[in-house]
Amino acid sequence: MRNYNKTKRTLVTGGSGFLGSHLIDRLIANGNDVVCLDNFFTGTKANIDHLLDSKKFELLRHDITQPVFIEVDEIYNLASPASPIHYQYDPIHTLKTNVMGAMNIAGLARRIKAPIFHASTSEVYGDPLVHPQTEDYWGNVNPVGIRSCYDEGKRCAETILFDHHRQYAIDIRIGRIFNTYGPRMHPNDGRVVSNFIMQALNGENITIFGSGNQTRSFCYVDDLIEGFLRFMSLDSQNHNFPRVMNLGNPVEFSIMELAEMVIDLTGSQSKIIFNPLPSDDPKQRKPDISIAHANLQNWSPKVQLREGILKTINYFDQLLIKAA
Ligand code: NAD
Ligand code: UDP
């Protein structure tokens, strides 16, 4: 049944995860009613605990590899494990989540004529030979490596959405997200920011994989979510806009610089040690965000890495205090 009161109803898949829960907070603050769909593979009830009593929030335990029938006005598709240890835990299910999930969500959007924002990734560029990465770069991806379930799954999801856009005029918006961090990251997800902070707070060795010269560009979560909302707010009836945009912070850091910053900000006595680099680990990554800047009301990240890392350290510190 259509929603005849004026309140917008939004479906967020993967809504109990790191990014999804921040997105839902913003949507509810903006007055939307939100349905959070999640299978709780990597998401936690703690991330949405504060929403459970809200009349504007509904929780649906569901796996996106199965079709979903629901009436909403817009869809954000975030369901997918995001960290290498999580997406490599059950690579077949990662593929199904990204490929069948995209098919199911595109089918839903077609039935109910709702716009979709889809969370894609900088991993579609693989180990990039073009730097910084622009949206017209097709990427350098190993189709048979240990990261392929995620990288190729996300590439296929983009194809599914673009073909639904061309064939059925589905209103799609694809954000290629670059490394994002902040409170509510999973403390044991193996990502570099969470690993380094947890290691520093626990006085353990900081594990740099490889030489530490590889680079990433880290975006604070609030900046990223602002980009999602601006992308979804574009009016497809009245103007054409690019259907795929890089979303991330273009300021590039080496992994060694990040390790030193975390040690400095935590005041930790931890020592840096060097472990082997996992296979297919991209050497460099930095988004060109000129398309997002030009189309999303001059959007660009505002939070400096030191400021965002400090907020994230405080979050993990509180988690450790609660667990003690
Ligand atoms: P996350 O692991 O914290 O959240 C993902 C959520 O999806 C979790 O709540 C998980 O339980 C849920 N989920 C996984 N498989 C599902 C399934 N089959 N059915 C229903 N729910 C399922 O990760 P995140 O960092 O919040 O990432 C959210 C999205 O953004 C993902 O699609 C990810 O690929 C993308 N992304 C994130 C980053 C980043 O740096 N955080 C970078 C690039 C892309
Ligand atoms: N990394 C590291 N130590 C860790 C975890 C990760 O040196 O404890 C490196 C990893 O090899 C990669 C970078 O940090 O080069 C970012 O890794 P992450 O898993 O956070 O994200 P992605 O590789 O997907 O960008």
CSV table of C-alpha atoms in Angstrom, one decimal, residues 3-317:
chain,number,residue,atom,x,y,z
A,3,ASN,CA,2.1,5.9,1.8
A,4,TYR,CA,-0.5,8.6,1.7
A,5,ASN,CA,0.7,10.7,4.6
A,6,LYS,CA,3.5,13.0,3.6
A,7,THR,CA,6.2,11.1,5.6
A,8,LYS,CA,8.8,9.5,3.3
A,9,ARG,CA,9.3,5.8,3.9
A,10,THR,CA,12.9,4.6,3.4
A,11,LEU,CA,14.3,1.1,3.2
A,12,VAL,CA,17.9,0.7,4.3
A,13,THR,CA,19.4,-2.7,3.7
A,14,GLY,CA,22.4,-3.4,5.9
A,15,GLY,CA,20.9,-0.9,8.3
A,16,SER,CA,22.4,-2.4,11.5
A,17,GLY,CA,25.9,-2.1,10.2
A,18,PHE,CA,28.4,0.7,10.6
A,19,LEU,CA,27.3,3.0,7.7
A,20,GLY,CA,23.7,1.9,7.7
A,21,SER,CA,23.1,2.8,11.3
A,22,HIS,CA,24.5,6.3,10.8
A,23,LEU,CA,22.4,6.7,7.7
A,24,ILE,CA,19.3,5.7,9.6
A,25,ASP,CA,20.1,8.2,12.3
A,26,ARG,CA,20.2,11.0,9.7
A,27,LEU,CA,17.1,9.9,7.9
A,28,ILE,CA,15.0,9.7,11.1
A,29,ALA,CA,16.4,13.1,12.2
A,30,ASN,CA,15.2,14.4,8.8
A,31,GLY,CA,11.7,13.1,9.5
A,32,ASN,CA,11.7,9.9,7.4
A,33,ASP,CA,10.2,6.6,8.6
A,34,VAL,CA,12.8,3.9,8.2
A,35,VAL,CA,12.7,0.1,7.6
A,36,CYS,CA,16.0,-1.4,8.5
A,37,LEU,CA,16.6,-4.8,6.8
A,38,ASP,CA,19.5,-6.9,8.0
A,39,ASN,CA,20.5,-10.5,8.5
A,40,PHE,CA,22.9,-9.5,11.3
A,41,PHE,CA,25.9,-11.1,9.7
A,42,THR,CA,28.2,-8.2,10.6
A,43,GLY,CA,25.7,-5.7,11.9
A,44,THR,CA,24.8,-5.5,15.6
A,45,LYS,CA,21.8,-4.7,17.6
A,46,ALA,CA,23.9,-2.3,19.6
A,47,ASN,CA,24.2,-0.1,16.5
A,48,ILE,CA,20.4,0.4,16.4
A,49,ASP,CA,19.5,-0.1,20.1
A,50,HIS,CA,18.8,3.6,20.5
A,51,LEU,CA,16.2,3.4,17.7
A,52,LEU,CA,14.2,0.3,18.8
A,53,ASP,CA,11.6,2.4,20.7
A,54,SER,CA,11.1,5.0,18.0
A,55,LYS,CA,7.8,4.9,16.1
A,56,LYS,CA,9.7,6.0,13.0
A,57,PHE,CA,11.8,2.8,13.0
A,58,GLU,CA,11.0,-0.8,12.0
A,59,LEU,CA,13.4,-3.7,12.0
A,60,LEU,CA,13.1,-6.6,9.4
A,61,ARG,CA,15.4,-9.6,9.9
A,62,HIS,CA,15.9,-10.8,6.3
A,63,ASP,CA,18.6,-12.0,4.0
A,64,ILE,CA,18.8,-9.9,0.9
A,65,THR,CA,19.7,-12.9,-1.2
A,66,GLN,CA,15.9,-13.7,-0.9
A,67,PRO,CA,13.3,-11.4,-2.6
A,68,VAL,CA,11.7,-8.7,-0.5
A,69,PHE,CA,8.2,-7.4,-0.8
A,70,ILE,CA,7.6,-4.1,0.8
A,71,GLU,CA,6.2,-0.6,0.0
A,72,VAL,CA,8.6,2.3,0.4
A,73,ASP,CA,9.4,5.5,-1.3
A,74,GLU,CA,13.1,5.1,-1.6
A,75,ILE,CA,15.8,2.4,-1.1
A,76,TYR,CA,19.4,2.5,0.2
A,77,ASN,CA,21.1,-0.8,-0.6
A,78,LEU,CA,24.0,-1.2,1.8
A,79,ALA,CA,23.7,-4.9,2.7
A,80,SER,CA,27.1,-6.6,2.2
A,81,PRO,CA,30.0,-7.4,4.5
A,82,ALA,CA,32.7,-4.7,3.8
A,83,SER,CA,35.9,-5.8,5.5
A,84,PRO,CA,38.2,-8.3,3.9
A,85,ILE,CA,38.0,-10.8,6.8
A,86,HIS,CA,34.2,-10.6,6.8
A,87,TYR,CA,33.7,-10.9,3.1
A,88,GLN,CA,36.3,-13.7,2.7
A,89,TYR,CA,34.7,-15.7,5.6
A,90,ASP,CA,32.0,-17.1,3.3
A,91,PRO,CA,32.9,-15.8,-0.2
A,92,ILE,CA,30.0,-17.6,-1.9
A,93,HIS,CA,27.5,-15.8,0.3
A,94,THR,CA,29.3,-12.5,-0.3
A,95,LEU,CA,28.8,-13.1,-4.0
A,96,LYS,CA,25.2,-14.0,-3.5
A,97,THR,CA,24.6,-11.0,-1.3
A,98,ASN,CA,26.0,-8.6,-3.9
A,99,VAL,CA,24.7,-10.2,-7.1
A,100,MET,CA,21.3,-11.7,-6.0
A,101,GLY,CA,20.9,-8.9,-3.5
A,102,ALA,CA,21.2,-6.3,-6.3
A,103,MET,CA,18.8,-8.3,-8.5
A,104,ASN,CA,16.2,-8.5,-5.7
A,105,ILE,CA,16.6,-4.8,-4.8
A,106,ALA,CA,16.4,-3.8,-8.5
A,107,GLY,CA,13.3,-6.0,-8.9
A,108,LEU,CA,11.7,-4.3,-5.8
A,109,ALA,CA,12.5,-0.9,-7.2
A,110,ARG,CA,11.0,-1.8,-10.5
A,111,ARG,CA,7.8,-3.0,-8.9
A,112,ILE,CA,7.3,0.0,-6.5
A,113,LYS,CA,9.0,2.6,-8.8
A,114,ALA,CA,11.3,3.8,-6.0
A,115,PRO,CA,14.8,5.3,-6.5
A,116,ILE,CA,17.8,3.2,-5.3
A,117,PHE,CA,21.0,4.4,-3.8
A,118,HIS,CA,23.5,1.6,-4.0
A,119,ALA,CA,26.7,1.3,-1.9
A,120,SER,CA,29.4,0.3,-4.3
A,121,THR,CA,33.1,0.5,-3.6
A,122,SER,CA,36.5,1.8,-4.7
A,123,GLU,CA,37.3,-2.0,-5.0
A,124,VAL,CA,35.7,-1.9,-8.4
A,125,TYR,CA,39.0,-0.2,-9.5
A,126,GLY,CA,41.0,-3.1,-8.0
A,127,ASP,CA,44.7,-2.4,-7.8
A,128,PRO,CA,44.3,0.8,-9.8
A,129,LEU,CA,46.7,1.8,-12.6
A,130,VAL,CA,45.1,5.3,-12.8
A,131,HIS,CA,45.6,7.6,-9.9
A,132,PRO,CA,43.6,9.3,-8.5
A,133,GLN,CA,40.7,7.1,-9.6
A,134,THR,CA,38.1,8.7,-11.8
A,135,GLU,CA,34.6,7.2,-12.5
A,136,ASP,CA,35.5,6.5,-16.1
A,137,TYR,CA,38.4,4.2,-15.1
A,138,TRP,CA,37.4,0.6,-15.7
A,139,GLY,CA,39.7,-0.9,-13.1
A,140,ASN,CA,42.4,-3.5,-12.7
A,141,VAL,CA,40.6,-6.4,-10.9
A,142,ASN,CA,41.7,-10.0,-10.4
A,143,PRO,CA,38.6,-12.1,-11.2
A,144,VAL,CA,39.9,-15.2,-9.4
A,145,GLY,CA,41.7,-13.9,-6.3
A,146,ILE,CA,40.7,-13.9,-2.7
A,147,ARG,CA,39.1,-10.4,-2.9
A,148,SER,CA,37.2,-11.2,-6.1
A,149,CYS,CA,34.0,-12.4,-4.3
A,150,TYR,CA,33.6,-8.8,-3.1
A,151,ASP,CA,35.2,-6.8,-6.0
A,152,GLU,CA,33.5,-8.8,-8.8
A,153,GLY,CA,30.3,-9.0,-6.8
A,154,LYS,CA,30.2,-5.2,-6.5
A,155,ARG,CA,31.1,-4.8,-10.2
A,156,CYS,CA,28.3,-7.2,-11.2
A,157,ALA,CA,25.9,-5.3,-8.9
A,158,GLU,CA,26.7,-2.1,-10.8
A,159,THR,CA,26.0,-3.8,-14.1
A,160,ILE,CA,22.6,-5.2,-12.7
A,161,LEU,CA,21.6,-1.7,-11.7
A,162,PHE,CA,22.7,0.0,-14.9
A,163,ASP,CA,20.8,-2.6,-17.0
A,164,HIS,CA,17.7,-2.1,-14.9
A,165,HIS,CA,18.2,1.7,-15.5
A,166,ARG,CA,18.5,1.3,-19.3
A,167,GLN,CA,15.9,-1.5,-19.7
A,168,TYR,CA,13.2,-0.5,-17.2
A,169,ALA,CA,14.1,3.2,-16.4
A,170,ILE,CA,14.8,2.4,-12.8
A,171,ASP,CA,16.1,5.5,-11.0
A,172,ILE,CA,19.6,4.5,-9.7
A,173,ARG,CA,22.4,6.3,-7.9
A,174,ILE,CA,25.6,4.4,-7.3
A,175,GLY,CA,28.1,5.7,-4.8
A,176,ARG,CA,31.6,4.2,-5.1
A,177,ILE,CA,32.6,4.5,-1.4
A,178,PHE,CA,36.3,4.8,-0.5
A,179,ASN,CA,37.6,3.7,2.9
A,180,THR,CA,35.4,5.2,5.6
A,181,TYR,CA,35.9,5.0,9.4
A,182,GLY,CA,34.3,6.3,12.6
A,183,PRO,CA,32.3,5.2,15.6
A,184,ARG,CA,30.3,1.9,15.3
A,185,MET,CA,32.9,0.3,13.1
A,186,HIS,CA,33.2,-3.4,14.2
A,187,PRO,CA,36.2,-3.6,16.6
A,188,ASN,CA,37.3,-6.9,15.2
A,189,ASP,CA,36.6,-6.4,11.5
A,190,GLY,CA,40.3,-6.4,10.6
A,191,ARG,CA,40.2,-3.1,8.8
A,192,VAL,CA,43.2,-0.9,9.3
A,193,VAL,CA,41.6,1.9,11.3
A,194,SER,CA,39.9,-0.4,13.8
A,195,ASN,CA,42.9,-2.8,14.0
A,196,PHE,CA,45.4,0.0,14.7
A,197,ILE,CA,43.2,1.7,17.3
A,198,MET,CA,42.3,-1.5,19.1
A,199,GLN,CA,45.9,-2.6,19.1
A,200,ALA,CA,47.1,0.7,20.4
A,201,LEU,CA,44.5,0.9,23.2
A,202,ASN,CA,45.3,-2.7,24.2
A,203,GLY,CA,49.1,-2.1,24.2
A,204,GLU,CA,49.5,-4.7,21.5
A,205,ASN,CA,51.9,-4.6,18.5
A,206,ILE,CA,50.6,-2.5,15.6
A,207,THR,CA,50.5,-4.8,12.6
A,208,ILE,CA,51.5,-3.1,9.3
A,209,PHE,CA,51.0,-5.4,6.3
A,210,GLY,CA,53.8,-5.0,3.8
A,211,SER,CA,56.1,-2.0,4.0
A,212,GLY,CA,53.4,0.5,5.0
A,213,ASN,CA,54.0,2.6,1.9
A,214,GLN,CA,50.7,1.6,0.4
A,215,THR,CA,48.2,4.4,0.6
A,216,ARG,CA,44.5,4.9,1.4
A,217,SER,CA,42.2,7.9,1.6
A,218,PHE,CA,40.1,7.9,4.8
A,219,CYS,CA,36.7,9.5,5.0
A,220,TYR,CA,34.9,10.2,8.3
A,221,VAL,CA,31.5,8.6,8.4
A,222,ASP,CA,29.5,11.9,8.8
A,223,ASP,CA,31.0,13.3,5.7
A,224,LEU,CA,30.2,10.2,3.7
A,225,ILE,CA,26.5,10.0,4.9
A,226,GLU,CA,26.0,13.7,3.9
A,227,GLY,CA,27.1,12.6,0.4
A,228,PHE,CA,24.6,9.7,0.3
A,229,LEU,CA,21.7,12.1,1.3
A,230,ARG,CA,22.7,14.7,-1.3
A,231,PHE,CA,22.9,12.1,-4.0
A,232,MET,CA,19.5,10.7,-3.2
A,233,SER,CA,18.0,14.2,-3.1
A,234,LEU,CA,18.8,14.8,-6.7
A,235,ASP,CA,15.7,15.2,-8.8
A,236,SER,CA,15.7,12.8,-11.7
A,237,GLN,CA,12.5,14.2,-13.1
A,238,ASN,CA,14.0,17.6,-13.8
A,239,HIS,CA,17.6,17.0,-14.7
A,240,ASN,CA,20.1,14.4,-15.8
A,241,PHE,CA,22.9,13.7,-13.4
A,242,PRO,CA,25.7,11.1,-13.4
A,243,ARG,CA,24.5,7.8,-12.0
A,244,VAL,CA,27.8,6.8,-10.5
A,245,MET,CA,29.9,9.0,-8.3
A,246,ASN,CA,33.0,8.5,-6.2
A,247,LEU,CA,32.4,9.3,-2.5
A,248,GLY,CA,35.4,9.5,-0.2
A,249,ASN,CA,38.1,11.8,1.1
A,250,PRO,CA,40.7,12.7,-1.5
A,251,VAL,CA,43.4,13.3,1.1
A,252,GLU,CA,45.9,10.4,0.8
A,253,PHE,CA,47.9,8.8,3.7
A,254,SER,CA,50.3,6.0,3.8
A,255,ILE,CA,49.5,3.1,6.2
A,256,MET,CA,52.7,4.0,8.1
A,257,GLU,CA,51.5,7.6,8.6
A,258,LEU,CA,48.2,6.2,9.9
A,259,ALA,CA,50.0,3.9,12.3
A,260,GLU,CA,52.2,6.8,13.6
A,261,MET,CA,49.1,9.0,14.0
A,262,VAL,CA,47.2,6.4,16.0
A,263,ILE,CA,50.2,5.8,18.3
A,264,ASP,CA,50.6,9.6,18.8
A,265,LEU,CA,46.9,10.2,19.5
A,266,THR,CA,46.5,7.3,21.9
A,267,GLY,CA,49.8,7.9,23.7
A,268,SER,CA,50.3,4.1,23.3
A,269,GLN,CA,53.6,2.3,24.0
A,270,SER,CA,52.7,-0.2,21.2
A,271,LYS,CA,55.5,-1.1,18.7
A,272,ILE,CA,55.0,-1.3,15.0
A,273,ILE,CA,55.7,-4.7,13.4
A,274,PHE,CA,55.6,-5.8,9.8
A,275,ASN,CA,53.5,-8.7,8.6
A,276,PRO,CA,53.2,-10.1,5.0
A,277,LEU,CA,51.0,-8.1,2.6
A,278,PRO,CA,47.8,-10.1,1.7
A,279,SER,CA,47.5,-10.9,-2.0
A,280,ASP,CA,45.9,-8.4,-4.4
A,281,ASP,CA,46.2,-5.7,-1.7
A,282,PRO,CA,45.9,-2.4,-3.7
A,283,LYS,CA,49.1,-0.3,-3.6
A,284,GLN,CA,47.4,3.1,-3.7
A,285,ARG,CA,43.9,4.5,-3.5
A,286,LYS,CA,42.6,8.1,-3.8
A,287,PRO,CA,39.3,9.2,-5.2
A,288,ASP,CA,38.8,12.0,-7.7
A,289,ILE,CA,35.6,13.6,-6.3
A,290,SER,CA,35.1,16.3,-8.8
A,291,ILE,CA,31.9,14.8,-10.2
A,292,ALA,CA,30.4,14.5,-6.7
A,293,HIS,CA,31.6,18.1,-5.9
A,294,ALA,CA,30.0,19.5,-9.0
A,295,ASN,CA,26.7,17.6,-8.7
A,296,LEU,CA,26.1,17.5,-4.9
A,297,GLN,CA,26.1,21.2,-4.0
A,298,ASN,CA,29.9,21.4,-3.6
A,299,TRP,CA,30.0,18.3,-1.4
A,300,SER,CA,33.5,17.5,0.0
A,301,PRO,CA,34.6,15.9,3.2
A,302,LYS,CA,35.2,18.4,6.1
A,303,VAL,CA,36.6,16.3,8.9
A,304,GLN,CA,40.4,16.1,9.1
A,305,LEU,CA,41.9,12.6,9.7
A,306,ARG,CA,43.3,13.5,13.1
A,307,GLU,CA,40.0,14.9,14.3
A,308,GLY,CA,38.1,11.8,13.0
A,309,ILE,CA,40.6,9.3,14.4
A,310,LEU,CA,40.3,11.0,17.8
A,311,LYS,CA,36.5,10.6,17.8
A,312,THR,CA,37.0,6.9,16.8
A,313,ILE,CA,39.6,6.3,19.5
A,314,ASN,CA,37.1,7.7,22.1
A,315,TYR,CA,34.4,5.3,20.7
A,316,PHE,CA,36.6,2.2,21.0
A,317,ASP,CA,37.9,3.4,24.4
